[in-house]
Amino acid sequence: MKKARDMAKASQARDGRRKSMDTPAEFAGDSSSLLTEEQLKCSICLKVFTDPITTPCGHSFCKSCIIQSWNTTQICKCPFCKEKFTKRPKLKINVTMREVADRFKKKISSDKSRVFCEICPGAKDKAIKSCLHCGVTFCESHLEPHNIAPNYKKHKLINAVKNLERYICQKHERPLELFCRDDQECVCQFCTEGDHKNHKVIPLEEESGQRKSQLGKTQTELQQMIQDRQKKIEEINDSVELSKRKTDKEKSDSVEFLTNLIRFIERSQAELLEMMEEKQKAAEQQADGLIKELQQEITDLETKYTELEQLSHTDDHLHFLQRYTSLCRAPHTRNWSEIRINIEVNVDTMRTALSRLQQTLNKKLSRNLNENLKETGLKMRQEYAVDVSLDPDTANPYLILSNDGKQVTYGDTKQNLSDTPKRFSKYSMVLGKQGFSSGRFYYEVQVSGKTEWDLGVVKESVNRKGTIETFKPQNGFWTLILRKGNKYTVRDDPSIPLPLSEKLQKVGVFVDYEEGLVSFYDVETSSLIYSFTGQSFTEKLYPYFSPALNDGGKNSSPLVICHVSRKTE
């Protein structure tokens, strides 16, 4: 290799030509040769112009730079010379300057990627080949000895490259022509006689060809991964948009409800105040009448008293006896004790009306809030819906699963299935394929037409072969069951019977792993049935199903995993 380099230097000495009249390489043949890079730079971003515009004062800037500069100040002026403008100039792209700048960028990019001859003195010609034996890159004229000299014809030539040392073994200074499959690295011929002796070594071209043939598959896989992630982005955006629409709808409904409630309160308040005002006016009118009547009675009684006083002093016995009978007769007056009772009754009536209004208001508010909470609660759970399908490897041999893995029924004949470790051999149970060890998930199951069933979640390590003492949380079961057609029970510790007024048609199951929560919902009424709270999950949880025995055909309907249809109202 040293000899080859010496010969190359001799060739360089022989070829002393120099292109004294040539334009410098960076500007050769380019309209930008009259301008330097500094003259093509924007004074704001200090980069070559992009869409340059020229201000009235004659200075040029990138369009985006000058717009951003003017948007951040109230005074419109040139960022370079500080000349102020009475109004913002209308921006137009300097087409000529843009073409020059674009050509300059392309020239710089081309020069950076171009490989030049290492032998040419002064202005160097473009290289076309690199010799791995000589360790030198040649232009067409300096490559000529490799085409005619017999000693050079065995040299390994490749297309001109930068960093030629990367293609040469640094230990043996020989071309890296082979690939060691044992160590997965490129080697030279001498390497195979040393560190890589007895290794599986093949030519670089062969290894490269085989790997290129695999690129198509890898590219397809990468493209699929990209598409999957783009689809996931779309799903997330759709989910956010759906959530926003639902939130806006709930906000609108809440505002409407509260507005109607305020109107109801105001209307009821007005009616109550009007009633109280009318009662007060009636009481005042009654009081005025009664006072007048009392005053008249007082006047009459005072007159009679005066007459009796005068009669007591008379000596005319005949006159005394004639007047005594009429004056001592009982006066015609009202029983005034009753009047007080009548007024109290009126006040009690108003209090009763106020109490009834409060009761009506409380009932209305409670009913609407409960309905809203029920709807909102289930909607929030349905946001975590997952696609659940049954795992045939876990199904008891008596269970029959649909082809799509969404339905399970109990068969009267035991199927001939392999007894895998995952399979339930003693009880009619089956699990979902997917397990969950974090986060939240929700699914729905149709249970209509059945008289017995079990639903819920179980931990991965539950007993699948022997007798299970209790189907309760301490043994890894969090379940809701139906027995005898109408007896619903939660298998908590202890079990809790549920007096449900309506027969369940579709059950929703929600799990929050971190919160230790398992909840069951009546999907038809959007109401919560029961929640296991404060649980401690330490392993995977799986959706759990048991259709129970057929009971002579009375319980032959399947358990059906449903697509979750989120309510929009």
mmCIF file of C-alpha atoms in Angstrom, residues 169-356:
data_model
loop_
_atom_site.group_PDB
_atom_site.id
_atom_site.type_symbol
_atom_site.label_atom_id
_atom_site.label_comp_id
_atom_site.label_asym_id
_atom_site.label_seq_id
_atom_site.Cartn_x
_atom_site.Cartn_y
_atom_site.Cartn_z
ATOM 1 C CA CYS A 169 -8.955 -2.670 8.167
ATOM 2 C CA GLN A 170 -7.107 -0.508 10.669
ATOM 3 C CA LYS A 171 -5.117 -3.489 11.954
ATOM 4 C CA HIS A 172 -3.891 -4.949 8.644
ATOM 5 C CA GLU A 173 -4.398 -1.989 6.257
ATOM 6 C CA ARG A 174 -6.276 -4.242 3.883
ATOM 7 C CA PRO A 175 -9.714 -3.761 2.296
ATOM 8 C CA LEU A 176 -12.694 -4.851 4.398
ATOM 9 C CA GLU A 177 -14.031 -7.303 1.828
ATOM 10 C CA LEU A 178 -15.509 -10.007 4.059
ATOM 11 C CA PHE A 179 -18.216 -10.286 6.741
ATOM 12 C CA CYS A 180 -17.881 -12.468 9.844
ATOM 13 C CA ARG A 181 -21.294 -13.850 10.774
ATOM 14 C CA ASP A 182 -20.072 -15.159 14.126
ATOM 15 C CA ASP A 183 -18.986 -11.703 15.335
ATOM 16 C CA GLN A 184 -21.286 -9.685 13.034
ATOM 17 C CA GLU A 185 -18.543 -7.396 11.725
ATOM 18 C CA CYS A 186 -16.655 -6.576 8.536
ATOM 19 C CA VAL A 187 -13.120 -8.049 8.246
ATOM 20 C CA CYS A 188 -10.209 -8.249 5.789
ATOM 21 C CA GLN A 189 -8.566 -11.363 4.376
ATOM 22 C CA PHE A 190 -5.798 -11.281 7.002
ATOM 23 C CA CYS A 191 -8.397 -11.165 9.825
ATOM 24 C CA THR A 192 -9.617 -14.622 8.791
ATOM 25 C CA GLU A 193 -6.170 -16.003 9.570
ATOM 26 C CA GLY A 194 -6.092 -14.470 13.051
ATOM 27 C CA ASP A 195 -8.931 -13.422 15.402
ATOM 28 C CA HIS A 196 -11.620 -14.732 13.036
ATOM 29 C CA LYS A 197 -10.003 -18.021 12.115
ATOM 30 C CA ASN A 198 -12.517 -20.879 11.655
ATOM 31 C CA HIS A 199 -15.406 -18.344 11.801
ATOM 32 C CA LYS A 200 -18.173 -18.364 9.226
ATOM 33 C CA VAL A 201 -17.023 -15.657 6.794
ATOM 34 C CA ILE A 202 -18.650 -14.662 3.494
ATOM 35 C CA PRO A 203 -18.039 -11.860 0.949
ATOM 36 C CA LEU A 204 -19.528 -8.462 1.829
ATOM 37 C CA GLU A 205 -21.548 -8.447 -1.404
ATOM 38 C CA GLU A 206 -23.255 -11.727 -0.503
ATOM 39 C CA GLU A 207 -24.147 -10.623 3.062
ATOM 40 C CA SER A 208 -25.337 -7.238 1.811
ATOM 41 C CA GLY A 209 -27.484 -8.892 -0.871
ATOM 42 C CA GLN A 210 -29.150 -11.195 1.639
ATOM 43 C CA ARG A 211 -29.847 -8.347 4.050
ATOM 44 C CA LYS A 212 -31.199 -6.149 1.286
ATOM 45 C CA SER A 213 -33.650 -8.899 0.442
ATOM 46 C CA GLN A 214 -34.943 -8.595 4.006
ATOM 47 C CA LEU A 215 -35.339 -4.826 3.818
ATOM 48 C CA GLY A 216 -38.683 -5.116 2.084
ATOM 49 C CA LYS A 217 -40.161 -7.097 4.966
ATOM 50 C CA THR A 218 -38.597 -4.770 7.542
ATOM 51 C CA GLN A 219 -39.868 -1.716 5.680
ATOM 52 C CA THR A 220 -43.335 -3.247 5.494
ATOM 53 C CA GLU A 221 -43.279 -3.916 9.233
ATOM 54 C CA LEU A 222 -42.066 -0.385 9.957
ATOM 55 C CA GLN A 223 -44.712 1.055 7.644
ATOM 56 C CA GLN A 224 -47.359 -0.964 9.463
ATOM 57 C CA MET A 225 -46.045 0.257 12.813
ATOM 58 C CA ILE A 226 -46.188 3.834 11.530
ATOM 59 C CA GLN A 227 -49.748 3.336 10.280
ATOM 60 C CA ASP A 228 -50.772 1.736 13.588
ATOM 61 C CA ARG A 229 -49.412 4.693 15.515
ATOM 62 C CA GLN A 230 -51.008 7.191 13.154
ATOM 63 C CA LYS A 231 -54.283 5.348 13.618
ATOM 64 C CA LYS A 232 -53.795 5.432 17.392
ATOM 65 C CA ILE A 233 -53.211 9.191 17.182
ATOM 66 C CA GLU A 234 -56.470 9.502 15.243
ATOM 67 C CA GLU A 235 -58.246 7.367 17.842
ATOM 68 C CA ILE A 236 -56.876 9.525 20.668
ATOM 69 C CA ASN A 237 -57.897 12.708 18.864
ATOM 70 C CA ASP A 238 -61.341 11.232 18.153
ATOM 71 C CA SER A 239 -61.641 10.218 21.802
ATOM 72 C CA VAL A 240 -60.687 13.723 22.944
ATOM 73 C CA GLU A 241 -63.167 15.252 20.492
ATOM 74 C CA LEU A 242 -65.907 12.841 21.628
ATOM 75 C CA SER A 243 -65.111 13.658 25.249
ATOM 76 C CA LYS A 244 -65.286 17.376 24.449
ATOM 77 C CA ARG A 245 -68.671 16.965 22.748
ATOM 78 C CA LYS A 246 -69.969 14.958 25.690
ATOM 79 C CA THR A 247 -68.616 17.494 28.172
ATOM 80 C CA ASP A 248 -70.200 20.341 26.204
ATOM 81 C CA LYS A 249 -73.498 18.422 26.114
ATOM 82 C CA GLU A 250 -73.374 17.736 29.858
ATOM 83 C CA LYS A 251 -72.489 21.367 30.547
ATOM 84 C CA SER A 252 -75.384 22.480 28.374
ATOM 85 C CA ASP A 253 -77.754 20.044 30.096
ATOM 86 C CA SER A 254 -76.534 21.160 33.529
ATOM 87 C CA VAL A 255 -77.005 24.835 32.671
ATOM 88 C CA GLU A 256 -80.483 24.114 31.292
ATOM 89 C CA PHE A 257 -81.406 22.101 34.377
ATOM 90 C CA LEU A 258 -80.111 24.715 36.798
ATOM 91 C CA THR A 259 -81.757 27.517 34.780
ATOM 92 C CA ASN A 260 -85.103 25.717 34.916
ATOM 93 C CA LEU A 261 -84.568 25.060 38.610
ATOM 94 C CA ILE A 262 -83.872 28.754 39.255
ATOM 95 C CA ARG A 263 -86.972 29.700 37.281
ATOM 96 C CA PHE A 264 -89.015 27.209 39.272
ATOM 97 C CA ILE A 265 -87.655 28.633 42.535
ATOM 98 C CA GLU A 266 -88.312 32.203 41.414
ATOM 99 C CA ARG A 267 -91.827 31.347 40.239
ATOM 100 C CA SER A 268 -92.568 29.465 43.448
ATOM 101 C CA GLN A 269 -91.104 32.293 45.496
ATOM 102 C CA ALA A 270 -93.283 34.842 43.679
ATOM 103 C CA GLU A 271 -96.383 32.694 44.143
ATOM 104 C CA LEU A 272 -95.625 32.194 47.825
ATOM 105 C CA LEU A 273 -94.953 35.899 48.415
ATOM 106 C CA GLU A 274 -98.117 36.800 46.528
ATOM 107 C CA MET A 275 -100.110 34.342 48.637
ATOM 108 C CA MET A 276 -98.567 35.713 51.827
ATOM 109 C CA GLU A 277 -99.309 39.273 50.680
ATOM 110 C CA GLU A 278 -102.916 38.374 49.959
ATOM 111 C CA LYS A 279 -103.189 36.660 53.342
ATOM 112 C CA GLN A 280 -101.726 39.756 55.005
ATOM 113 C CA LYS A 281 -104.137 42.077 53.188
ATOM 114 C CA ALA A 282 -107.073 39.835 54.095
ATOM 115 C CA ALA A 283 -105.904 39.789 57.713
ATOM 116 C CA GLU A 284 -105.576 43.564 57.757
ATOM 117 C CA GLN A 285 -109.038 44.023 56.213
ATOM 118 C CA GLN A 286 -110.487 41.583 58.718
ATOM 119 C CA ALA A 287 -108.701 43.417 61.537
ATOM 120 C CA ASP A 288 -110.055 46.780 60.364
ATOM 121 C CA GLY A 289 -113.601 45.391 60.332
ATOM 122 C CA LEU A 290 -113.190 43.788 63.721
ATOM 123 C CA ILE A 291 -111.724 46.942 65.267
ATOM 124 C CA LYS A 292 -114.616 49.000 63.948
ATOM 125 C CA GLU A 293 -117.042 46.428 65.354
ATOM 126 C CA LEU A 294 -115.219 46.448 68.701
ATOM 127 C CA GLN A 295 -115.232 50.225 68.815
ATOM 128 C CA GLN A 296 -118.960 50.247 68.125
ATOM 129 C CA GLU A 297 -119.555 47.711 70.893
ATOM 130 C CA ILE A 298 -117.429 49.812 73.253
ATOM 131 C CA THR A 299 -119.531 52.902 72.404
ATOM 132 C CA ASP A 300 -122.752 50.982 72.982
ATOM 133 C CA LEU A 301 -121.511 49.546 76.272
ATOM 134 C CA GLU A 302 -120.319 52.950 77.492
ATOM 135 C CA THR A 303 -123.744 54.428 76.687
ATOM 136 C CA LYS A 304 -125.486 51.638 78.591
ATOM 137 C CA TYR A 305 -123.057 52.108 81.496
ATOM 138 C CA THR A 306 -123.859 55.829 81.674
ATOM 139 C CA GLU A 307 -127.579 55.144 81.591
ATOM 140 C CA LEU A 308 -127.230 52.579 84.384
ATOM 141 C CA GLU A 309 -125.186 55.085 86.413
ATOM 142 C CA GLN A 310 -127.915 57.674 86.050
ATOM 143 C CA LEU A 311 -130.647 55.138 86.789
ATOM 144 C CA SER A 312 -128.930 54.185 90.057
ATOM 145 C CA HIS A 313 -129.508 57.710 91.421
ATOM 146 C CA THR A 314 -133.192 58.132 90.447
ATOM 147 C CA ASP A 315 -136.004 58.348 93.102
ATOM 148 C CA ASP A 316 -138.671 57.590 90.503
ATOM 149 C CA HIS A 317 -139.391 53.968 91.266
ATOM 150 C CA LEU A 318 -141.751 53.516 88.319
ATOM 151 C CA HIS A 319 -139.149 54.851 85.869
ATOM 152 C CA PHE A 320 -136.416 52.727 87.498
ATOM 153 C CA LEU A 321 -138.357 49.504 87.101
ATOM 154 C CA GLN A 322 -139.411 50.268 83.539
ATOM 155 C CA ARG A 323 -135.777 50.961 82.426
ATOM 156 C CA TYR A 324 -133.993 48.386 84.560
ATOM 157 C CA THR A 325 -135.219 45.373 82.601
ATOM 158 C CA SER A 326 -134.017 46.695 79.218
ATOM 159 C CA LEU A 327 -130.715 48.125 80.512
ATOM 160 C CA CYS A 328 -129.661 45.017 82.450
ATOM 161 C CA ARG A 329 -130.373 42.674 79.517
ATOM 162 C CA ALA A 330 -127.079 40.954 78.196
ATOM 163 C CA PRO A 331 -125.470 42.965 75.372
ATOM 164 C CA HIS A 332 -125.424 41.548 71.832
ATOM 165 C CA THR A 333 -121.645 41.124 71.410
ATOM 166 C CA ARG A 334 -119.323 38.657 69.591
ATOM 167 C CA ASN A 335 -117.229 35.951 71.234
ATOM 168 C CA TRP A 336 -113.869 37.550 70.539
ATOM 169 C CA SER A 337 -111.771 34.558 71.684
ATOM 170 C CA GLU A 338 -112.595 32.808 68.393
ATOM 171 C CA ILE A 339 -111.201 35.697 66.364
ATOM 172 C CA ARG A 340 -107.666 35.034 67.641
ATOM 173 C CA ILE A 341 -107.924 31.348 66.691
ATOM 174 C CA ASN A 342 -108.982 32.227 63.103
ATOM 175 C CA ILE A 343 -105.926 34.460 62.575
ATOM 176 C CA GLU A 344 -103.528 31.724 63.841
ATOM 177 C CA VAL A 345 -105.079 29.266 61.411
ATOM 178 C CA ASN A 346 -104.230 31.618 58.525
ATOM 179 C CA VAL A 347 -100.573 31.808 59.610
ATOM 180 C CA ASP A 348 -100.412 28.007 59.912
ATOM 181 C CA THR A 349 -101.791 27.699 56.389
ATOM 182 C CA MET A 350 -98.943 29.827 55.023
ATOM 183 C CA ARG A 351 -96.379 27.790 56.932
ATOM 184 C CA THR A 352 -97.879 24.577 55.574
ATOM 185 C CA ALA A 353 -97.700 25.943 52.006
ATOM 186 C CA LEU A 354 -94.049 26.913 52.507
ATOM 187 C CA SER A 355 -93.222 23.462 53.878
ATOM 188 C CA ARG A 356 -94.906 21.769 50.899
#
